[in-house]
Coordinates of C-alpha atoms and ligand atoms in Angstrom, one line a residue:
X21 CA 173.8 101.3 137.1
X22 CA 170.2 100.2 137.3
X23 CA 168.2 101.2 140.4
X24 CA 166.9 97.7 140.7
X25 CA 170.4 96.1 140.3
X26 CA 170.9 95.4 144.0
X27 CA 167.7 93.1 144.0
X28 CA 168.5 89.5 144.1
X29 CA 166.5 86.9 142.1
X30 CA 164.0 85.5 144.6
X31 CA 163.4 81.7 144.5
X32 CA 160.3 80.6 142.6
X33 CA 157.4 79.3 144.7
X34 CA 158.1 75.5 144.8
X35 CA 154.4 74.7 144.7
X36 CA 153.7 76.9 141.7
X37 CA 156.6 75.1 139.9
X38 CA 155.0 71.8 140.7
X39 CA 151.7 72.9 139.2
X40 CA 153.5 73.6 136.0
X41 CA 155.1 70.2 136.0
X42 CA 151.7 68.5 136.7
X43 CA 150.1 70.4 133.9
X44 CA 152.7 69.3 131.4
X45 CA 152.5 65.6 132.4
X46 CA 150.5 63.8 129.7
X47 CA 149.6 60.7 131.9
X48 CA 145.8 60.4 132.4
X49 CA 146.1 58.9 135.9
X50 CA 148.4 61.6 137.3
X51 CA 147.5 62.9 140.8
X52 CA 148.0 66.4 142.1
X53 CA 148.4 66.4 145.8
X54 CA 150.3 69.7 145.9
X55 CA 148.1 72.7 145.6
X56 CA 146.4 73.7 148.8
X57 CA 142.7 74.1 147.8
X58 CA 139.8 71.8 148.5
X59 CA 138.8 69.5 145.6
X60 CA 135.6 67.5 145.2
X61 CA 135.4 63.9 144.0
X62 CA 135.7 65.2 140.4
X63 CA 138.8 67.2 141.1
X64 CA 137.0 70.6 141.0
X65 CA 137.2 73.5 143.4
X66 CA 133.6 74.6 143.0
X67 CA 131.9 77.8 144.1
X68 CA 129.6 76.6 147.0
X69 CA 126.0 76.7 146.0
X70 CA 125.0 78.8 149.1
X71 CA 127.6 81.4 148.2
X72 CA 126.5 81.4 144.6
X73 CA 123.0 82.3 145.8
X74 CA 124.4 85.0 148.0
X75 CA 126.4 86.4 145.2
X76 CA 123.3 86.5 143.0
X77 CA 121.4 88.4 145.7
X78 CA 124.4 90.8 146.1
X79 CA 124.4 91.6 142.4
X80 CA 120.6 92.2 142.5
X81 CA 120.7 94.4 145.6
X82 CA 124.0 96.3 145.6
X83 CA 123.4 99.8 144.5
X84 CA 126.8 101.3 145.1
X85 CA 130.4 100.4 145.2
X86 CA 131.4 103.5 147.1
X87 CA 134.3 103.2 149.7
X88 CA 133.4 101.4 152.9
X89 CA 136.4 102.3 155.0
X90 CA 139.4 100.4 156.5
X91 CA 137.2 98.4 158.8
X92 CA 135.5 96.8 155.7
X93 CA 132.0 95.2 156.0
X94 CA 130.9 95.5 159.6
X95 CA 128.2 92.9 159.3
X96 CA 130.6 90.4 157.9
X97 CA 133.0 90.9 160.8
X98 CA 130.2 90.5 163.3
X99 CA 129.2 87.2 161.7
X100 CA 132.8 85.9 161.6
X101 CA 133.2 86.9 165.3
X102 CA 130.3 84.7 166.2
X103 CA 131.7 81.8 164.2
X104 CA 135.1 82.1 165.9
X105 CA 134.2 83.1 169.4
X106 CA 130.9 81.3 169.7
X107 CA 128.2 82.6 172.1
X108 CA 130.8 83.6 174.7
X109 CA 130.4 87.1 176.1
X110 CA 133.7 88.8 176.5
X111 CA 132.1 92.0 178.0
X112 CA 133.1 94.3 175.2
X113 CA 136.7 93.1 175.1
X114 CA 136.6 92.0 171.4
X115 CA 137.3 94.3 168.5
X116 CA 137.8 93.3 164.9
X117 CA 138.3 94.4 161.2
X118 CA 137.8 92.7 157.9
X119 CA 141.1 91.9 156.2
X120 CA 142.3 90.6 152.8
X121 CA 142.2 86.9 153.6
X122 CA 143.8 85.2 156.5
X123 CA 147.2 86.3 155.2
X124 CA 146.1 90.0 155.5
X125 CA 144.9 89.2 159.1
X126 CA 148.2 87.7 160.0
X127 CA 150.1 90.6 158.5
X128 CA 148.0 93.1 160.3
X129 CA 148.4 91.1 163.5
X130 CA 152.2 91.1 163.1
X131 CA 152.3 94.9 162.5
X132 CA 150.0 95.5 165.6
X133 CA 152.4 93.3 167.7
X134 CA 155.4 95.2 166.4
X135 CA 153.7 98.6 167.0
X136 CA 153.0 97.6 170.6
X137 CA 156.4 95.9 171.2
X138 CA 159.0 96.4 168.4
X139 CA 161.0 93.2 167.7
X140 CA 158.6 91.1 169.9
X141 CA 159.5 87.5 170.1
X142 CA 157.1 85.0 168.5
X143 CA 157.3 81.3 169.3
X144 CA 156.5 79.2 166.2
X145 CA 156.2 75.4 166.1
X146 CA 157.8 73.7 163.1
X147 CA 156.9 72.7 160.5
X148 CA 154.5 75.5 159.9
X149 CA 152.7 77.1 157.0
X150 CA 155.7 78.4 155.0
X151 CA 154.3 82.0 154.9
X152 CA 154.4 82.4 158.6
X153 CA 158.1 83.1 159.1
X154 CA 158.5 85.7 156.3
X155 CA 155.3 87.4 157.4
X156 CA 156.5 87.8 160.9
X157 CA 160.0 88.9 159.6
X158 CA 158.3 91.5 157.4
X159 CA 157.1 93.2 160.6
X160 CA 160.6 92.9 162.1
X161 CA 159.5 90.5 164.8
X162 CA 161.9 87.8 166.0
X163 CA 160.9 84.2 165.9
X164 CA 161.9 81.3 168.3
X165 CA 161.1 77.9 166.9
X166 CA 160.3 74.6 168.6
X167 CA 159.3 71.3 167.2
X168 CA 155.5 71.0 166.9
X169 CA 155.5 67.6 165.0
X170 CA 158.0 64.9 164.4
X171 CA 157.5 63.9 160.7
X172 CA 159.5 60.6 161.0
X173 CA 157.3 59.2 163.9
X174 CA 154.2 61.2 163.0
X175 CA 154.0 62.3 166.6
X176 CA 152.7 65.6 167.9
X177 CA 155.5 67.0 170.2
X178 CA 153.3 68.5 172.9
X179 CA 155.9 68.1 175.6
X180 CA 158.5 70.0 173.5
X181 CA 155.9 72.7 172.8
X182 CA 155.2 73.1 176.5
X183 CA 158.9 73.1 177.4
X184 CA 159.6 75.7 174.8
X185 CA 156.7 77.9 175.9
X186 CA 157.8 77.4 179.5
X187 CA 160.9 79.5 178.8
X188 CA 158.8 82.4 177.4
X189 CA 158.7 85.7 179.2
X190 CA 155.7 87.9 179.7
X191 CA 155.0 89.8 176.5
X192 CA 156.3 87.1 174.2
X193 CA 153.9 85.8 171.6
X194 CA 152.9 82.3 170.6
X195 CA 151.6 81.7 167.0
X196 CA 149.2 78.7 167.2
X197 CA 147.2 77.0 164.5
X198 CA 143.6 76.9 165.7
X199 CA 142.7 73.7 164.0
X200 CA 143.7 71.5 160.9
X201 CA 147.4 72.3 161.3
X202 CA 149.0 73.2 158.0
X203 CA 151.1 71.2 156.9
X204 CA 150.8 68.3 159.4
X205 CA 147.1 68.0 160.3
X206 CA 148.3 67.3 163.8
X207 CA 146.1 69.2 166.3
X208 CA 146.1 69.4 170.1
X209 CA 143.4 67.4 171.9
X210 CA 141.1 69.1 174.5
X211 CA 143.3 68.3 177.5
X212 CA 146.4 69.6 175.7
X213 CA 144.6 72.8 174.7
X214 CA 143.5 73.3 178.4
X215 CA 147.1 72.8 179.7
X216 CA 148.4 75.1 177.0
X217 CA 145.8 77.8 177.9
X218 CA 146.9 77.6 181.6
X219 CA 150.6 77.9 180.6
X220 CA 149.9 80.9 178.3
X221 CA 147.9 82.6 181.1
X222 CA 150.5 81.9 183.8
X223 CA 153.4 83.2 181.8
X224 CA 151.7 86.2 180.3
X225 CA 152.3 84.9 176.7
X226 CA 150.1 86.7 174.0
X227 CA 148.5 84.0 171.7
X228 CA 148.2 84.7 168.0
X229 CA 145.7 82.2 166.9
X230 CA 145.5 81.4 163.2
X231 CA 142.1 80.0 162.4
X232 CA 142.2 79.3 158.6
X233 CA 140.2 75.9 158.4
X234 CA 137.3 76.1 160.8
X235 CA 134.7 73.4 159.9
X236 CA 137.1 71.2 158.0
X237 CA 138.4 69.2 160.9
X238 CA 135.5 68.0 163.2
X239 CA 132.9 70.7 162.8
X240 CA 132.5 74.5 163.2
X241 CA 132.3 74.5 167.1
X242 CA 134.6 71.6 167.6
X243 CA 137.3 73.2 165.5
X244 CA 137.1 76.4 167.5
X245 CA 137.0 74.6 170.9
X246 CA 140.8 74.9 171.6
X247 CA 140.8 78.6 170.6
X248 CA 137.9 79.2 172.9
X249 CA 139.6 77.5 175.8
X250 CA 142.6 79.8 175.3
X251 CA 140.4 82.9 175.0
X252 CA 138.6 82.0 178.3
X253 CA 141.9 82.0 180.1
X254 CA 144.1 84.8 178.7
X255 CA 143.6 88.5 179.1
X256 CA 144.7 89.4 175.6
X257 CA 144.9 87.6 172.3
X258 CA 144.8 88.0 168.5
X259 CA 142.7 85.8 166.2
X260 CA 143.5 85.7 162.5
X261 CA 140.4 84.3 160.6
X262 CA 140.3 83.1 157.1
X263 CA 137.0 82.3 155.2
X264 CA 138.9 81.4 152.1
X265 CA 138.7 77.6 152.7
X266 CA 135.4 77.1 154.7
X267 CA 133.4 79.4 152.3
X268 CA 135.6 78.4 149.2
X269 CA 136.3 82.0 148.3
X270 CA 140.1 81.8 147.9
X271 CA 140.7 84.4 145.3
X272 CA 138.2 86.8 146.8
X273 CA 140.6 87.3 149.8
X274 CA 138.2 87.2 152.8
X275 CA 139.3 87.2 156.3
X276 CA 139.2 89.1 159.6
X277 CA 141.5 90.0 162.5
X278 CA 140.1 90.1 166.0
X279 CA 141.8 91.4 169.2
X280 CA 140.8 90.3 172.7
X281 CA 141.8 93.2 175.0
X282 CA 142.4 93.1 178.7
X283 CA 139.6 95.6 179.5
X284 CA 136.6 96.8 177.5
X285 CA 138.1 100.3 177.7
X286 CA 141.1 99.2 175.6
X287 CA 139.1 97.9 172.7
X288 CA 138.5 101.2 170.9
X289 CA 142.2 102.3 171.2
X290 CA 143.3 98.9 169.8
X291 CA 140.8 99.2 167.0
X292 CA 142.0 102.7 166.1
X293 CA 145.5 101.1 165.7
X294 CA 144.1 98.3 163.5
X295 CA 142.4 100.8 161.3
X296 CA 145.5 103.0 160.9
X297 CA 147.7 100.0 160.1
X298 CA 145.2 98.8 157.6
X299 CA 145.0 102.2 156.0
X300 CA 148.8 102.3 155.5
X301 CA 148.8 98.7 154.0
X302 CA 145.7 98.3 151.8
X303 CA 143.5 101.2 152.7
X304 CA 140.4 99.0 152.8
X305 CA 139.8 95.3 152.1
X306 CA 138.2 93.9 148.9
X307 CA 134.4 93.9 149.4
X308 CA 132.9 91.3 147.2
X309 CA 133.5 88.0 149.0
X310 CA 132.8 89.5 152.4
X311 CA 129.6 91.2 151.3
X312 CA 128.4 87.9 149.8
X313 CA 129.2 86.0 153.0
X314 CA 127.5 88.7 155.1
X315 CA 124.3 88.2 153.0
X316 CA 124.6 84.4 153.3
X317 CA 125.0 84.6 157.1
X318 CA 121.8 86.7 157.3
X319 CA 119.6 84.1 155.7
X320 CA 119.0 81.0 157.9
X321 CA 118.2 78.8 154.9
X322 CA 121.5 79.8 153.1
X323 CA 123.3 79.1 156.4
X324 CA 121.9 75.6 156.5
X325 CA 122.8 75.0 152.9
X326 CA 126.4 76.3 153.5
X327 CA 126.8 74.2 156.6
X328 CA 125.6 71.1 154.8
X329 CA 128.0 71.7 151.9
X330 CA 130.9 72.2 154.4
X331 CA 129.8 69.0 156.3
X332 CA 130.1 67.2 153.0
X333 CA 133.6 68.5 152.3
X334 CA 134.7 67.5 155.8
X335 CA 133.1 64.0 155.5
X336 CA 134.9 63.5 152.2
X337 CA 138.2 64.4 153.7
X338 CA 137.6 62.0 156.6
X339 CA 136.6 59.2 154.2
X340 CA 139.8 59.6 152.3
X341 CA 141.9 59.8 155.5
X342 CA 140.3 56.5 156.8
X343 CA 140.9 54.8 153.5
X344 CA 144.6 55.9 153.4
X345 CA 145.2 54.9 157.1
X346 CA 143.9 51.5 156.5
X347 CA 146.9 50.8 154.3
X348 CA 149.3 51.4 157.3
X349 CA 153.0 52.1 156.8
X350 CA 153.7 55.8 156.0
X351 CA 149.9 56.4 156.0
X352 CA 149.1 54.8 159.3
X353 CA 148.5 58.1 161.2
X354 CA 146.6 60.1 158.7
X355 CA 143.2 59.2 160.2
X356 CA 144.3 60.9 163.5
X357 CA 145.1 64.1 161.6
X358 CA 142.6 66.7 160.6
X359 CA 141.8 69.0 157.7
X360 CA 143.3 69.2 154.2
X361 CA 146.9 68.3 154.9
X362 CA 149.3 65.6 156.3
X363 CA 153.0 65.6 156.1
X364 CA 154.2 62.0 155.3
X365 CA 157.4 60.5 156.3
X366 CA 158.7 60.0 152.8
X367 CA 162.3 60.8 151.7
X368 CA 163.0 63.1 148.8
X369 CA 164.1 60.2 146.5
X370 CA 160.8 58.4 147.3
X371 CA 158.9 61.6 146.5
X372 CA 160.8 61.9 143.2
X373 CA 160.0 58.3 142.3
X374 CA 156.3 58.8 143.0
X375 CA 156.3 61.6 140.5
X376 CA 158.5 59.9 137.9
X377 CA 157.0 56.4 138.0
X378 CA 153.5 57.0 139.1
X379 CA 152.6 60.6 138.2
X380 CA 152.0 61.6 141.8
X381 CA 152.8 65.2 142.5
X382 CA 153.4 66.3 146.1
X383 CA 155.5 69.0 147.9
X384 CA 159.1 68.1 148.5
X385 CA 158.4 68.1 152.2
X386 CA 156.1 65.2 151.9
X387 CA 153.0 67.3 152.5
X388 CA 149.9 66.0 150.7
X389 CA 146.6 67.6 150.1
X390 CA 144.1 65.0 151.2
X391 CA 141.5 66.6 148.9
X392 CA 143.6 65.8 145.9
X393 CA 142.5 62.1 146.4
X394 CA 139.3 60.2 146.4
X395 CA 138.4 57.0 148.2
X396 CA 139.1 55.3 144.8
X397 CA 142.5 56.9 144.1
X398 CA 143.6 56.6 147.7
X399 CA 144.3 52.9 147.2
X400 CA 146.4 53.5 144.1
X401 CA 148.4 56.2 146.0
X402 CA 149.0 53.7 148.9
X403 CA 150.2 51.1 146.5
X404 CA 152.5 53.5 144.8
X405 CA 154.0 54.4 148.1
X406 CA 154.5 50.8 149.0
X407 CA 156.2 50.2 145.7
X408 CA 158.6 53.1 146.2
X409 CA 159.7 52.9 149.8
Ligands
LIG514 C1 147.7 78.1 158.3 C2 147.2 79.0 157.4 N1 147.0 80.3 157.8 C3 146.6 81.3 157.0 C4 146.4 81.0 155.7 C5 145.9 82.2 154.8 O1 144.8 82.0 154.1 P1 144.2 83.0 153.0 O2 144.1 82.3 151.8 O3 142.9 83.4 153.5 O4 145.1 84.2 153.0 C6 146.6 79.8 155.1 C7 146.4 79.5 153.7 O5 146.8 78.5 153.2 C8 147.0 78.8 156.1 O6 147.3 77.5 155.6

């Protein structure tokens, strides 16, 4: 009897299977709207020029690859803290560590929550990023779902969200997308964030804020505005930050986890727990991407260059969204949504016909990557939908 015999075959990642189908499709006009990475007009996911410069400087200046420690690159974490929290002074109540991407930050957050309160209940709006539920389950947290977005009507279900969180007890957790919700692009407006922040504070709910697309919605500060409203109101929170999209460093695995503590005196103790959990998981995070980003952030010219490139990416996404929305129908609401994704109200047979008859590849849920389109191909995509519904 094999030791591994009890292990069941796990289902293949549906999006990876889609990549294979797309690759094998010989049609020249095929469109890949599945994979979740930014693409430029030419369909490439380029290394940002500012980052390339920083990597060159890193190569020239780095004289050791000795261990750094479980906290990773402290300068990097300081810069990411400024991006996420802004100029706000939290009186020594923030502590943070570098993590392997936003996924590592979320996993570390889940383990910290479980260490503080085993089996803690986490409220999760659906649909959500498919990795959220298994990641919480891996830390043996329990999840309570509510509807964040109604795909059929393309409506953000804010009342449902408030009603669900209105039943939460002190010490429950709310997992919230900071901006550019994945997979729906449906974000709260300023008034909604303010009302949510009050509710979280009143009920003693601990927010776990997932900020993975800062700068790809409305701008760096605008995209953190909701998160900052919450941070101003609640005593304690966790912020999982990913740089993989806004610095285009996906495979380098660059992120950070921050904790806002009730008192400055708590910060060191919470940090010591983050470090020991990190040590037990990955010992220390990969250095290269974070070290390059730290160098970038220390050069004002490179920061301007990076921000200009990021603005260009955001403007491109916005132009594609506006073009799509002008076609109405299933696309009518995409201009109100933000970031790289929207989840369209298309049935599985329509999604299958789009692939078979038009070479258009998207997730079975109807999620599309806006960056897989251009202003030119958006019209063809809209016509194909009109022909299939
Ligand atoms: C909502 C959300 N959170 C976190 C992540 C994790 O990002 P990373 O690639 O940095 O692990 C993603 C990635 O797709 C995401 O969509």
